[in-house]
mmCIF file with all atom_site columns, C-alpha atoms in Angstrom:
data_model
loop_
_atom_site.group_PDB
_atom_site.id
_atom_site.type_symbol
_atom_site.label_atom_id
_atom_site.label_alt_id
_atom_site.label_comp_id
_atom_site.label_asym_id
_atom_site.label_entity_id
_atom_site.label_seq_id
_atom_site.pdbx_PDB_ins_code
_atom_site.Cartn_x
_atom_site.Cartn_y
_atom_site.Cartn_z
_atom_site.occupancy
_atom_site.B_iso_or_equiv
_atom_site.pdbx_formal_charge
_atom_site.auth_seq_id
_atom_site.auth_comp_id
_atom_site.auth_asym_id
_atom_site.auth_atom_id
_atom_site.pdbx_PDB_model_num
ATOM 1   C CA . MET I 1 1   ? -71.391 3.700   -39.858 1.00 53.00 ? 1   MET I CA 1
ATOM 2   C CA . LYS I 1 2   ? -68.991 2.166   -37.330 1.00 47.00 ? 2   LYS I CA 1
ATOM 3   C CA . MET I 1 3   ? -67.774 -0.334  -39.924 1.00 55.00 ? 3   MET I CA 1
ATOM 4   C CA . LYS I 1 4   ? -67.045 2.464   -42.417 1.00 56.00 ? 4   LYS I CA 1
ATOM 5   C CA . LEU I 1 5   ? -65.199 4.472   -39.786 1.00 50.00 ? 5   LEU I CA 1
ATOM 6   C CA . MET I 1 6   ? -63.066 1.448   -38.717 1.00 52.00 ? 6   MET I CA 1
ATOM 7   C CA . SER I 1 7   ? -62.300 0.626   -42.358 1.00 62.00 ? 7   SER I CA 1
ATOM 8   C CA . ALA I 1 8   ? -61.174 4.210   -42.960 1.00 56.00 ? 8   ALA I CA 1
ATOM 9   C CA . LEU I 1 9   ? -58.882 4.165   -39.897 1.00 50.00 ? 9   LEU I CA 1
ATOM 10  C CA . PHE I 1 10  ? -57.272 0.822   -40.857 1.00 53.00 ? 10  PHE I CA 1
ATOM 11  C CA . THR I 1 11  ? -56.738 2.073   -44.421 1.00 63.00 ? 11  THR I CA 1
ATOM 12  C CA . ALA I 1 12  ? -55.039 5.257   -43.148 1.00 55.00 ? 12  ALA I CA 1
ATOM 13  C CA . ALA I 1 13  ? -52.855 3.329   -40.708 1.00 51.00 ? 13  ALA I CA 1
ATOM 14  C CA . THR I 1 14  ? -51.802 0.887   -43.429 1.00 56.00 ? 14  THR I CA 1
ATOM 15  C CA . ALA I 1 15  ? -50.926 3.742   -45.783 1.00 53.00 ? 15  ALA I CA 1
ATOM 16  C CA . VAL I 1 16  ? -48.820 5.442   -43.112 1.00 47.00 ? 16  VAL I CA 1
ATOM 17  C CA . GLY I 1 17  ? -47.132 2.155   -42.233 1.00 48.00 ? 17  GLY I CA 1
ATOM 18  C CA . PHE I 1 18  ? -46.081 1.529   -45.845 1.00 47.00 ? 18  PHE I CA 1
ATOM 19  C CA . THR I 1 19  ? -44.772 5.066   -46.331 1.00 48.00 ? 19  THR I CA 1
ATOM 20  C CA . ALA I 1 20  ? -42.844 5.162   -42.985 1.00 45.00 ? 20  ALA I CA 1
ATOM 21  C CA . ASP I 1 21  ? -39.158 4.328   -42.928 1.00 49.00 ? 21  ASP I CA 1
ATOM 22  C CA . PRO I 1 22  ? -38.445 0.669   -42.152 1.00 50.00 ? 22  PRO I CA 1
ATOM 23  C CA . ILE I 1 23  ? -37.085 -0.163  -38.687 1.00 49.00 ? 23  ILE I CA 1
ATOM 24  C CA . ALA I 1 24  ? -33.273 -0.349  -38.724 1.00 52.00 ? 24  ALA I CA 1
ATOM 25  C CA . THR I 1 25  ? -31.746 -3.783  -38.157 1.00 55.00 ? 25  THR I CA 1
ATOM 26  C CA . THR I 1 26  ? -28.180 -4.946  -37.659 1.00 55.00 ? 26  THR I CA 1
ATOM 27  C CA . ASN I 1 27  ? -28.092 -5.857  -41.372 1.00 65.00 ? 27  ASN I CA 1
ATOM 28  C CA . ASN I 1 28  ? -28.135 -2.130  -42.172 1.00 67.00 ? 28  ASN I CA 1
ATOM 29  C CA . LEU I 1 29  ? -25.116 -1.354  -39.968 1.00 65.00 ? 29  LEU I CA 1
ATOM 30  C CA . PRO I 1 30  ? -21.604 -0.894  -41.406 1.00 72.00 ? 30  PRO I CA 1
ATOM 31  C CA . LEU I 1 31  ? -19.322 -3.920  -41.227 1.00 69.00 ? 31  LEU I CA 1
ATOM 32  C CA . GLU I 1 32  ? -17.011 -2.248  -38.674 1.00 63.00 ? 32  GLU I CA 1
ATOM 33  C CA . VAL I 1 33  ? -19.903 -1.615  -36.276 1.00 57.00 ? 33  VAL I CA 1
ATOM 34  C CA . LYS I 1 34  ? -21.211 -5.178  -36.593 1.00 54.00 ? 34  LYS I CA 1
ATOM 35  C CA . GLU I 1 35  ? -17.732 -6.566  -35.882 1.00 57.00 ? 35  GLU I CA 1
ATOM 36  C CA . SER I 1 36  ? -17.373 -4.378  -32.790 1.00 54.00 ? 36  SER I CA 1
ATOM 37  C CA . LEU I 1 37  ? -20.744 -5.585  -31.478 1.00 46.00 ? 37  LEU I CA 1
ATOM 38  C CA . VAL I 1 38  ? -19.896 -9.246  -31.990 1.00 48.00 ? 38  VAL I CA 1
ATOM 39  C CA . ASN I 1 39  ? -16.256 -9.112  -30.987 1.00 51.00 ? 39  ASN I CA 1
ATOM 40  C CA . SER I 1 40  ? -15.804 -8.533  -27.238 1.00 51.00 ? 40  SER I CA 1
ATOM 41  C CA . LYS I 1 41  ? -12.108 -9.408  -27.210 1.00 59.00 ? 41  LYS I CA 1
ATOM 42  C CA . MET I 1 42  ? -9.693  -7.261  -25.262 1.00 57.00 ? 42  MET I CA 1
ATOM 43  C CA . ASP I 1 43  ? -8.077  -4.742  -27.621 1.00 70.00 ? 43  ASP I CA 1
ATOM 44  C CA . ARG I 1 44  ? -5.674  -3.331  -25.028 1.00 84.00 ? 44  ARG I CA 1
ATOM 45  C CA . ASN I 1 45  ? -2.897  -4.896  -22.971 1.00 90.00 ? 45  ASN I CA 1
ATOM 46  C CA . TRP I 1 46  ? -3.884  -3.620  -19.508 1.00 94.00 ? 46  TRP I CA 1
ATOM 47  C CA . PHE I 1 47  ? -6.831  -3.603  -17.119 1.00 96.00 ? 47  PHE I CA 1
ATOM 48  C CA . GLY I 1 48  ? -7.730  -2.008  -13.808 1.00 97.00 ? 48  GLY I CA 1
ATOM 49  C CA . TYR I 1 49  ? -9.239  -4.052  -11.007 1.00 98.00 ? 49  TYR I CA 1
ATOM 50  C CA . LEU I 1 50  ? -10.794 -4.118  -7.560  1.00 97.00 ? 50  LEU I CA 1
ATOM 51  C CA . ARG I 1 51  ? -10.025 -6.994  -5.210  1.00 97.00 ? 51  ARG I CA 1
ATOM 52  C CA . MET I 1 52  ? -11.495 -8.009  -1.864  1.00 95.00 ? 52  MET I CA 1
ATOM 53  C CA . GLY I 1 53  ? -10.792 -10.723 0.669   1.00 92.00 ? 53  GLY I CA 1
ATOM 54  C CA . PRO I 1 54  ? -9.527  -11.659 4.118   1.00 86.00 ? 54  PRO I CA 1
ATOM 55  C CA . SER I 1 55  ? -6.000  -11.144 5.403   1.00 80.00 ? 55  SER I CA 1
ATOM 56  C CA . ASN I 1 56  ? -4.262  -12.710 8.389   1.00 72.00 ? 56  ASN I CA 1
ATOM 57  C CA . SER I 1 57  ? -1.111  -11.145 9.789   1.00 57.00 ? 57  SER I CA 1
ATOM 58  C CA . ARG I 1 58  ? -0.878  -13.708 12.601  1.00 57.00 ? 58  ARG I CA 1
ATOM 59  C CA . PRO I 1 59  ? -1.629  -17.251 11.341  1.00 47.00 ? 59  PRO I CA 1
ATOM 60  C CA . THR I 1 60  ? -1.872  -18.577 14.900  1.00 45.00 ? 60  THR I CA 1
ATOM 61  C CA . ASP I 1 61  ? -4.453  -15.980 15.985  1.00 54.00 ? 61  ASP I CA 1
ATOM 62  C CA . ILE I 1 62  ? -7.882  -16.115 14.307  1.00 50.00 ? 62  ILE I CA 1
ATOM 63  C CA . LYS I 1 63  ? -8.673  -12.655 15.749  1.00 59.00 ? 63  LYS I CA 1
ATOM 64  C CA . GLN I 1 64  ? -6.198  -11.188 13.285  1.00 64.00 ? 64  GLN I CA 1
ATOM 65  C CA . VAL I 1 65  ? -8.263  -12.231 10.229  1.00 73.00 ? 65  VAL I CA 1
ATOM 66  C CA . LEU I 1 66  ? -9.544  -8.941  8.830   1.00 74.00 ? 66  LEU I CA 1
ATOM 67  C CA . PRO I 1 67  ? -11.346 -7.798  5.669   1.00 83.00 ? 67  PRO I CA 1
ATOM 68  C CA . GLY I 1 68  ? -9.187  -6.274  2.962   1.00 88.00 ? 68  GLY I CA 1
ATOM 69  C CA . LEU I 1 69  ? -9.691  -4.070  -0.084  1.00 93.00 ? 69  LEU I CA 1
ATOM 70  C CA . GLY I 1 70  ? -7.312  -3.355  -2.942  1.00 95.00 ? 70  GLY I CA 1
ATOM 71  C CA . LEU I 1 71  ? -7.093  -1.455  -6.222  1.00 97.00 ? 71  LEU I CA 1
ATOM 72  C CA . GLY I 1 72  ? -4.646  -2.178  -8.983  1.00 97.00 ? 72  GLY I CA 1
ATOM 73  C CA . LEU I 1 73  ? -3.560  -2.004  -12.588 1.00 97.00 ? 73  LEU I CA 1
ATOM 74  C CA . ARG I 1 74  ? -2.166  -4.986  -14.486 1.00 97.00 ? 74  ARG I CA 1
ATOM 75  C CA . TYR I 1 75  ? -0.114  -4.408  -17.648 1.00 96.00 ? 75  TYR I CA 1
ATOM 76  C CA . ALA I 1 76  ? 0.675   -7.292  -19.987 1.00 94.00 ? 76  ALA I CA 1
ATOM 77  C CA . LEU I 1 77  ? 4.245   -7.721  -21.231 1.00 94.00 ? 77  LEU I CA 1
ATOM 78  C CA . PRO I 1 78  ? 5.491   -9.939  -24.083 1.00 92.00 ? 78  PRO I CA 1
ATOM 79  C CA . VAL I 1 79  ? 6.138   -12.484 -21.308 1.00 94.00 ? 79  VAL I CA 1
ATOM 80  C CA . GLY I 1 80  ? 4.121   -12.145 -18.102 1.00 95.00 ? 80  GLY I CA 1
ATOM 81  C CA . ALA I 1 81  ? 2.684   -8.961  -16.611 1.00 97.00 ? 81  ALA I CA 1
ATOM 82  C CA . ILE I 1 82  ? 3.546   -6.072  -14.303 1.00 98.00 ? 82  ILE I CA 1
ATOM 83  C CA . ASP I 1 83  ? 1.054   -5.441  -11.491 1.00 98.00 ? 83  ASP I CA 1
ATOM 84  C CA . LEU I 1 84  ? 0.839   -2.119  -9.633  1.00 98.00 ? 84  LEU I CA 1
ATOM 85  C CA . SER I 1 85  ? -1.523  -2.113  -6.645  1.00 97.00 ? 85  SER I CA 1
ATOM 86  C CA . ALA I 1 86  ? -2.437  -0.649  -3.273  1.00 96.00 ? 86  ALA I CA 1
ATOM 87  C CA . SER I 1 87  ? -4.328  -2.396  -0.473  1.00 94.00 ? 87  SER I CA 1
ATOM 88  C CA . TYR I 1 88  ? -5.670  -1.850  3.022   1.00 91.00 ? 88  TYR I CA 1
ATOM 89  C CA . THR I 1 89  ? -6.670  -4.455  5.568   1.00 86.00 ? 89  THR I CA 1
ATOM 90  C CA . GLY I 1 90  ? -8.034  -3.348  8.914   1.00 79.00 ? 90  GLY I CA 1
ATOM 91  C CA . VAL I 1 91  ? -10.887 -2.802  11.282  1.00 69.00 ? 91  VAL I CA 1
ATOM 92  C CA . ASP I 1 92  ? -11.639 0.868   10.526  1.00 63.00 ? 92  ASP I CA 1
ATOM 93  C CA . ALA I 1 93  ? -9.525  2.891   8.144   1.00 56.00 ? 93  ALA I CA 1
ATOM 94  C CA . PHE I 1 94  ? -11.195 6.171   9.189   1.00 60.00 ? 94  PHE I CA 1
ATOM 95  C CA . ALA I 1 95  ? -10.963 5.766   12.975  1.00 66.00 ? 95  ALA I CA 1
ATOM 96  C CA . ALA I 1 96  ? -8.903  8.254   14.956  1.00 63.00 ? 96  ALA I CA 1
ATOM 97  C CA . GLU I 1 97  ? -6.568  5.390   15.801  1.00 66.00 ? 97  GLU I CA 1
ATOM 98  C CA . ALA I 1 98  ? -7.099  2.023   14.117  1.00 59.00 ? 98  ALA I CA 1
ATOM 99  C CA . THR I 1 99  ? -6.493  -0.908  16.437  1.00 69.00 ? 99  THR I CA 1
ATOM 100 C CA . SER I 1 100 ? -5.100  -3.209  13.763  1.00 77.00 ? 100 SER I CA 1
ATOM 101 C CA . TYR I 1 101 ? -4.200  -2.722  10.104  1.00 83.00 ? 101 TYR I CA 1
ATOM 102 C CA . PHE I 1 102 ? -1.945  -3.732  7.245   1.00 87.00 ? 102 PHE I CA 1
ATOM 103 C CA . TYR I 1 103 ? -1.453  -1.613  4.129   1.00 91.00 ? 103 TYR I CA 1
ATOM 104 C CA . THR I 1 104 ? 0.742   -1.508  1.034   1.00 94.00 ? 104 THR I CA 1
ATOM 105 C CA . LEU I 1 105 ? 1.145   1.648   -1.054  1.00 92.00 ? 105 LEU I CA 1
ATOM 106 C CA . PRO I 1 106 ? 2.316   0.878   -3.616  1.00 93.00 ? 106 PRO I CA 1
ATOM 107 C CA . ARG I 1 107 ? 3.142   -2.754  -4.394  1.00 97.00 ? 107 ARG I CA 1
ATOM 108 C CA . VAL I 1 108 ? 4.918   -3.568  -7.655  1.00 98.00 ? 108 VAL I CA 1
ATOM 109 C CA . SER I 1 109 ? 4.903   -7.229  -8.757  1.00 98.00 ? 109 SER I CA 1
ATOM 110 C CA . TYR I 1 110 ? 5.886   -9.308  -11.748 1.00 98.00 ? 110 TYR I CA 1
ATOM 111 C CA . PHE I 1 111 ? 3.654   -12.268 -12.685 1.00 98.00 ? 111 PHE I CA 1
ATOM 112 C CA . TYR I 1 112 ? 4.520   -15.156 -14.978 1.00 98.00 ? 112 TYR I CA 1
ATOM 113 C CA . TYR I 1 113 ? 1.610   -17.029 -16.617 1.00 97.00 ? 113 TYR I CA 1
ATOM 114 C CA . ALA I 1 114 ? 1.752   -20.795 -17.026 1.00 96.00 ? 114 ALA I CA 1
ATOM 115 C CA . THR I 1 115 ? -0.420  -20.779 -20.197 1.00 94.00 ? 115 THR I CA 1
ATOM 116 C CA . GLU I 1 116 ? -0.002  -17.302 -21.655 1.00 88.00 ? 116 GLU I CA 1
ATOM 117 C CA . ALA I 1 117 ? -2.205  -17.731 -24.751 1.00 89.00 ? 117 ALA I CA 1
ATOM 118 C CA . LYS I 1 118 ? -5.206  -19.390 -23.081 1.00 93.00 ? 118 LYS I CA 1
ATOM 119 C CA . GLN I 1 119 ? -8.315  -17.796 -21.604 1.00 93.00 ? 119 GLN I CA 1
ATOM 120 C CA . GLU I 1 120 ? -7.524  -19.153 -18.125 1.00 96.00 ? 120 GLU I CA 1
ATOM 121 C CA . SER I 1 121 ? -4.095  -19.468 -16.589 1.00 97.00 ? 121 SER I CA 1
ATOM 122 C CA . PHE I 1 122 ? -2.318  -19.998 -13.290 1.00 98.00 ? 122 PHE I CA 1
ATOM 123 C CA . TYR I 1 123 ? 0.312   -17.367 -12.532 1.00 98.00 ? 123 TYR I CA 1
ATOM 124 C CA . ALA I 1 124 ? 3.029   -16.844 -9.977  1.00 98.00 ? 124 ALA I CA 1
ATOM 125 C CA . GLY I 1 125 ? 5.345   -13.998 -9.164  1.00 98.00 ? 125 GLY I CA 1
ATOM 126 C CA . ALA I 1 126 ? 7.115   -11.794 -6.670  1.00 98.00 ? 126 ALA I CA 1
ATOM 127 C CA . GLY I 1 127 ? 6.756   -8.197  -5.623  1.00 98.00 ? 127 GLY I CA 1
ATOM 128 C CA . LEU I 1 128 ? 8.062   -5.390  -3.465  1.00 98.00 ? 128 LEU I CA 1
ATOM 129 C CA . ALA I 1 129 ? 5.977   -2.874  -1.540  1.00 97.00 ? 129 ALA I CA 1
ATOM 130 C CA . TYR I 1 130 ? 6.174   -0.024  0.887   1.00 96.00 ? 130 TYR I CA 1
ATOM 131 C CA . GLY I 1 131 ? 3.699   -0.612  3.686   1.00 94.00 ? 131 GLY I CA 1
ATOM 132 C CA . GLY I 1 132 ? 2.847   -0.621  7.332   1.00 90.00 ? 132 GLY I CA 1
ATOM 133 C CA . ILE I 1 133 ? 1.517   -2.905  10.053  1.00 87.00 ? 133 ILE I CA 1
ATOM 134 C CA . LYS I 1 134 ? -0.090  -2.333  13.400  1.00 82.00 ? 134 LYS I CA 1
ATOM 135 C CA . GLY I 1 135 ? -1.213  -5.318  15.450  1.00 73.00 ? 135 GLY I CA 1
ATOM 136 C CA . THR I 1 136 ? -3.388  -5.748  18.524  1.00 65.00 ? 136 THR I CA 1
ATOM 137 C CA . ASP I 1 137 ? -0.206  -6.764  20.361  1.00 65.00 ? 137 ASP I CA 1
ATOM 138 C CA . ASP I 1 138 ? 1.193   -3.216  19.842  1.00 68.00 ? 138 ASP I CA 1
ATOM 139 C CA . ALA I 1 139 ? 3.616   -4.444  17.176  1.00 73.00 ? 139 ALA I CA 1
ATOM 140 C CA . SER I 1 140 ? 4.110   -1.793  14.500  1.00 81.00 ? 140 SER I CA 1
ATOM 141 C CA . PHE I 1 141 ? 6.135   -1.481  11.332  1.00 88.00 ? 141 PHE I CA 1
ATOM 142 C CA . ASN I 1 142 ? 6.651   0.847   8.364   1.00 92.00 ? 142 ASN I CA 1
ATOM 143 C CA . GLY I 1 143 ? 9.013   -0.080  5.598   1.00 95.00 ? 143 GLY I CA 1
ATOM 144 C CA . ILE I 1 144 ? 9.842   -2.427  2.734   1.00 96.00 ? 144 ILE I CA 1
ATOM 145 C CA . ILE I 1 145 ? 7.751   -5.588  2.359   1.00 96.00 ? 145 ILE I CA 1
ATOM 146 C CA . PRO I 1 146 ? 8.634   -8.269  -0.228  1.00 97.00 ? 146 PRO I CA 1
ATOM 147 C CA . SER I 1 147 ? 5.939   -10.745 -1.260  1.00 97.00 ? 147 SER I CA 1
ATOM 148 C CA . VAL I 1 148 ? 5.272   -13.841 -3.341  1.00 98.00 ? 148 VAL I CA 1
ATOM 149 C CA . THR I 1 149 ? 2.020   -14.437 -5.241  1.00 98.00 ? 149 THR I CA 1
ATOM 150 C CA . LEU I 1 150 ? 0.097   -17.394 -6.616  1.00 98.00 ? 150 LEU I CA 1
ATOM 151 C CA . GLY I 1 151 ? -3.092  -16.847 -8.590  1.00 98.00 ? 151 GLY I CA 1
ATOM 152 C CA . TYR I 1 152 ? -5.542  -17.989 -11.256 1.00 98.00 ? 152 TYR I CA 1
ATOM 153 C CA . GLU I 1 153 ? -6.818  -15.514 -13.861 1.00 97.00 ? 153 GLU I CA 1
ATOM 154 C CA . MET I 1 154 ? -9.952  -16.049 -15.968 1.00 96.00 ? 154 MET I CA 1
ATOM 155 C CA . ASN I 1 155 ? -11.318 -14.451 -19.177 1.00 93.00 ? 155 ASN I CA 1
ATOM 156 C CA . ARG I 1 156 ? -7.832  -13.250 -20.035 1.00 91.00 ? 156 ARG I CA 1
ATOM 157 C CA . HIS I 1 157 ? -8.740  -12.178 -23.590 1.00 88.00 ? 157 HIS I CA 1
ATOM 158 C CA . GLU I 1 158 ? -12.061 -10.516 -22.762 1.00 90.00 ? 158 GLU I CA 1
ATOM 159 C CA . ASN I 1 159 ? -12.927 -6.991  -21.666 1.00 90.00 ? 159 ASN I CA 1
ATOM 160 C CA . TRP I 1 160 ? -14.069 -8.170  -18.202 1.00 93.00 ? 160 TRP I CA 1
ATOM 161 C CA . ARG I 1 161 ? -11.598 -10.286 -16.244 1.00 95.00 ? 161 ARG I CA 1
ATOM 162 C CA . SER I 1 162 ? -11.571 -11.989 -12.865 1.00 96.00 ? 162 SER I CA 1
ATOM 163 C CA . PHE I 1 163 ? -8.995  -13.732 -10.709 1.00 97.00 ? 163 PHE I CA 1
ATOM 164 C CA . VAL I 1 164 ? -8.330  -15.357 -7.363  1.00 98.00 ? 164 VAL I CA 1
ATOM 165 C CA . GLN I 1 165 ? -5.015  -14.659 -5.696  1.00 97.00 ? 165 GLN I CA 1
ATOM 166 C CA . LEU I 1 166 ? -2.946  -15.533 -2.645  1.00 96.00 ? 166 LEU I CA 1
ATOM 167 C CA . ASP I 1 167 ? -0.216  -13.139 -1.508  1.00 96.00 ? 167 ASP I CA 1
ATOM 168 C CA . VAL I 1 168 ? 2.239   -13.953 1.270   1.00 94.00 ? 168 VAL I CA 1
ATOM 169 C CA . SER I 1 169 ? 4.322   -11.029 2.532   1.00 94.00 ? 169 SER I CA 1
ATOM 170 C CA . GLN I 1 170 ? 7.131   -10.703 5.055   1.00 94.00 ? 170 GLN I CA 1
ATOM 171 C CA . PRO I 1 171 ? 8.241   -7.310  6.415   1.00 93.00 ? 171 PRO I CA 1
ATOM 172 C CA . ALA I 1 172 ? 11.960  -7.064  5.738   1.00 95.00 ? 172 ALA I CA 1
ATOM 173 C CA . LEU I 1 173 ? 13.367  -3.570  6.174   1.00 95.00 ? 173 LEU I CA 1
ATOM 174 C CA . SER I 1 174 ? 12.001  -1.069  8.677   1.00 92.00 ? 174 SER I CA 1
ATOM 175 C CA . THR I 1 175 ? 12.418  2.595   7.730   1.00 90.00 ? 175 THR I CA 1
ATOM 176 C CA . SER I 1 176 ? 12.521  5.672   9.951   1.00 82.00 ? 176 SER I CA 1
ATOM 177 C CA . THR I 1 177 ? 13.001  9.432   9.662   1.00 79.00 ? 177 THR I CA 1
ATOM 178 C CA . ALA I 1 178 ? 15.652  9.295   12.403  1.00 79.00 ? 178 ALA I CA 1
ATOM 179 C CA . THR I 1 179 ? 18.948  7.433   12.501  1.00 79.00 ? 179 THR I CA 1
ATOM 180 C CA . PRO I 1 180 ? 19.297  4.633   11.785  1.00 80.00 ? 180 PRO I CA 1
ATOM 181 C CA . TYR I 1 181 ? 17.124  5.282   8.730   1.00 82.00 ? 181 TYR I CA 1
ATOM 182 C CA . ALA I 1 182 ? 16.720  1.582   7.983   1.00 86.00 ? 182 ALA I CA 1
ATOM 183 C CA . SER I 1 183 ? 17.021  -1.612  9.989   1.00 89.00 ? 183 SER I CA 1
ATOM 184 C CA . VAL I 1 184 ? 16.174  -5.270  9.539   1.00 91.00 ? 184 VAL I CA 1
ATOM 185 C CA . ALA I 1 185 ? 12.612  -5.976  10.667  1.00 89.00 ? 185 ALA I CA 1
ATOM 186 C CA . SER I 1 186 ? 11.732  -8.620  13.225  1.00 86.00 ? 186 SER I CA 1
ATOM 187 C CA . ALA I 1 187 ? 10.727  -11.950 11.689  1.00 86.00 ? 187 ALA I CA 1
ATOM 188 C CA . SER I 1 188 ? 7.827   -12.106 14.163  1.00 84.00 ? 188 SER I CA 1
ATOM 189 C CA . LEU I 1 189 ? 5.983   -9.427  12.167  1.00 84.00 ? 189 LEU I CA 1
ATOM 190 C CA . GLY I 1 190 ? 5.058   -11.947 9.489   1.00 81.00 ? 190 GLY I CA 1
ATOM 191 C CA . PRO I 1 191 ? 4.213   -13.746 7.431   1.00 88.00 ? 191 PRO I CA 1
ATOM 192 C CA . ILE I 1 192 ? 1.078   -11.907 6.269   1.00 89.00 ? 192 ILE I CA 1
ATOM 193 C CA . ALA I 1 193 ? -1.300  -13.994 4.144   1.00 90.00 ? 193 ALA I CA 1
ATOM 194 C CA . GLU I 1 194 ? -3.873  -12.288 1.906   1.00 92.00 ? 194 GLU I CA 1
ATOM 195 C CA . PHE I 1 195 ? -6.484  -14.198 -0.072  1.00 93.00 ? 195 PHE I CA 1
ATOM 196 C CA . SER I 1 196 ? -8.489  -12.114 -2.517  1.00 95.00 ? 196 SER I CA 1
ATOM 197 C CA . VAL I 1 197 ? -10.987 -12.274 -5.361  1.00 96.00 ? 197 VAL I CA 1
ATOM 198 C CA . GLY I 1 198 ? -10.608 -9.620  -8.044  1.00 97.00 ? 198 GLY I CA 1
ATOM 199 C CA . PHE I 1 199 ? -12.721 -8.209  -10.872 1.00 96.00 ? 199 PHE I CA 1
ATOM 200 C CA . GLY I 1 200 ? -11.360 -5.907  -13.531 1.00 96.00 ? 200 GLY I CA 1
ATOM 201 C CA . TYR I 1 201 ? -11.966 -4.156  -16.826 1.00 94.00 ? 201 TYR I CA 1
#
C-alpha cells in the first residue's frame, strides 16, 4: 500500500513539474538587460564621494593632528575635472565651543589627470576655498584659503571609485564684517596638510 501511495505521489509531482513554467534564466532576458548586467562601466561624467583622514594645521605639533571628514562632487571635463567639496577637521563639531578646528565650505578645485584614459591615474591641481581655523594657541581665522592637491584615483571608469589625496592649504586673505573687510592673513596660520582616503559613486 505504501509503495502504491509513494508511486502515485511521485507521478503527480512529475506531472506538475513538466506542466509548470520553466525557471527563467539570463538567456531569456532581452539583450539590453543582459548588457546592463554585464557592463558596470560608468555612464555618467560625475560622482559624489565621502573622504576621511587626518589633518595637521601645525606640522611641528603632533597634538594638532585631528580626524577629518569631507563630502564632495567631482565632475569630469574634456581635460581634467572640477571638484566641489566641503570638509571639517576638529575635536567636536557639536560642542558649545570647539577647542580646535579647520573647515572649508566650499572648496572649488581643478584637477589634471596624468593618464586620463586609464583606470588609474595620478592627478594634481589647485583650489580656492572659504574656510576657518581655530587652534589650541587661540589663533583664529575666517577667509579665503588657496590649496594645492596631489592624488591617485582608482577605478576611474567604473561606477564605484576610490582615491587617496593630499591637500596642502595656506590661509591667505582674512575677511571680516567690519572695516577693513579683508586683510592679508598671517603666514603662521599654515600650512595645513590634509591626507584623506575617499570612496565615491
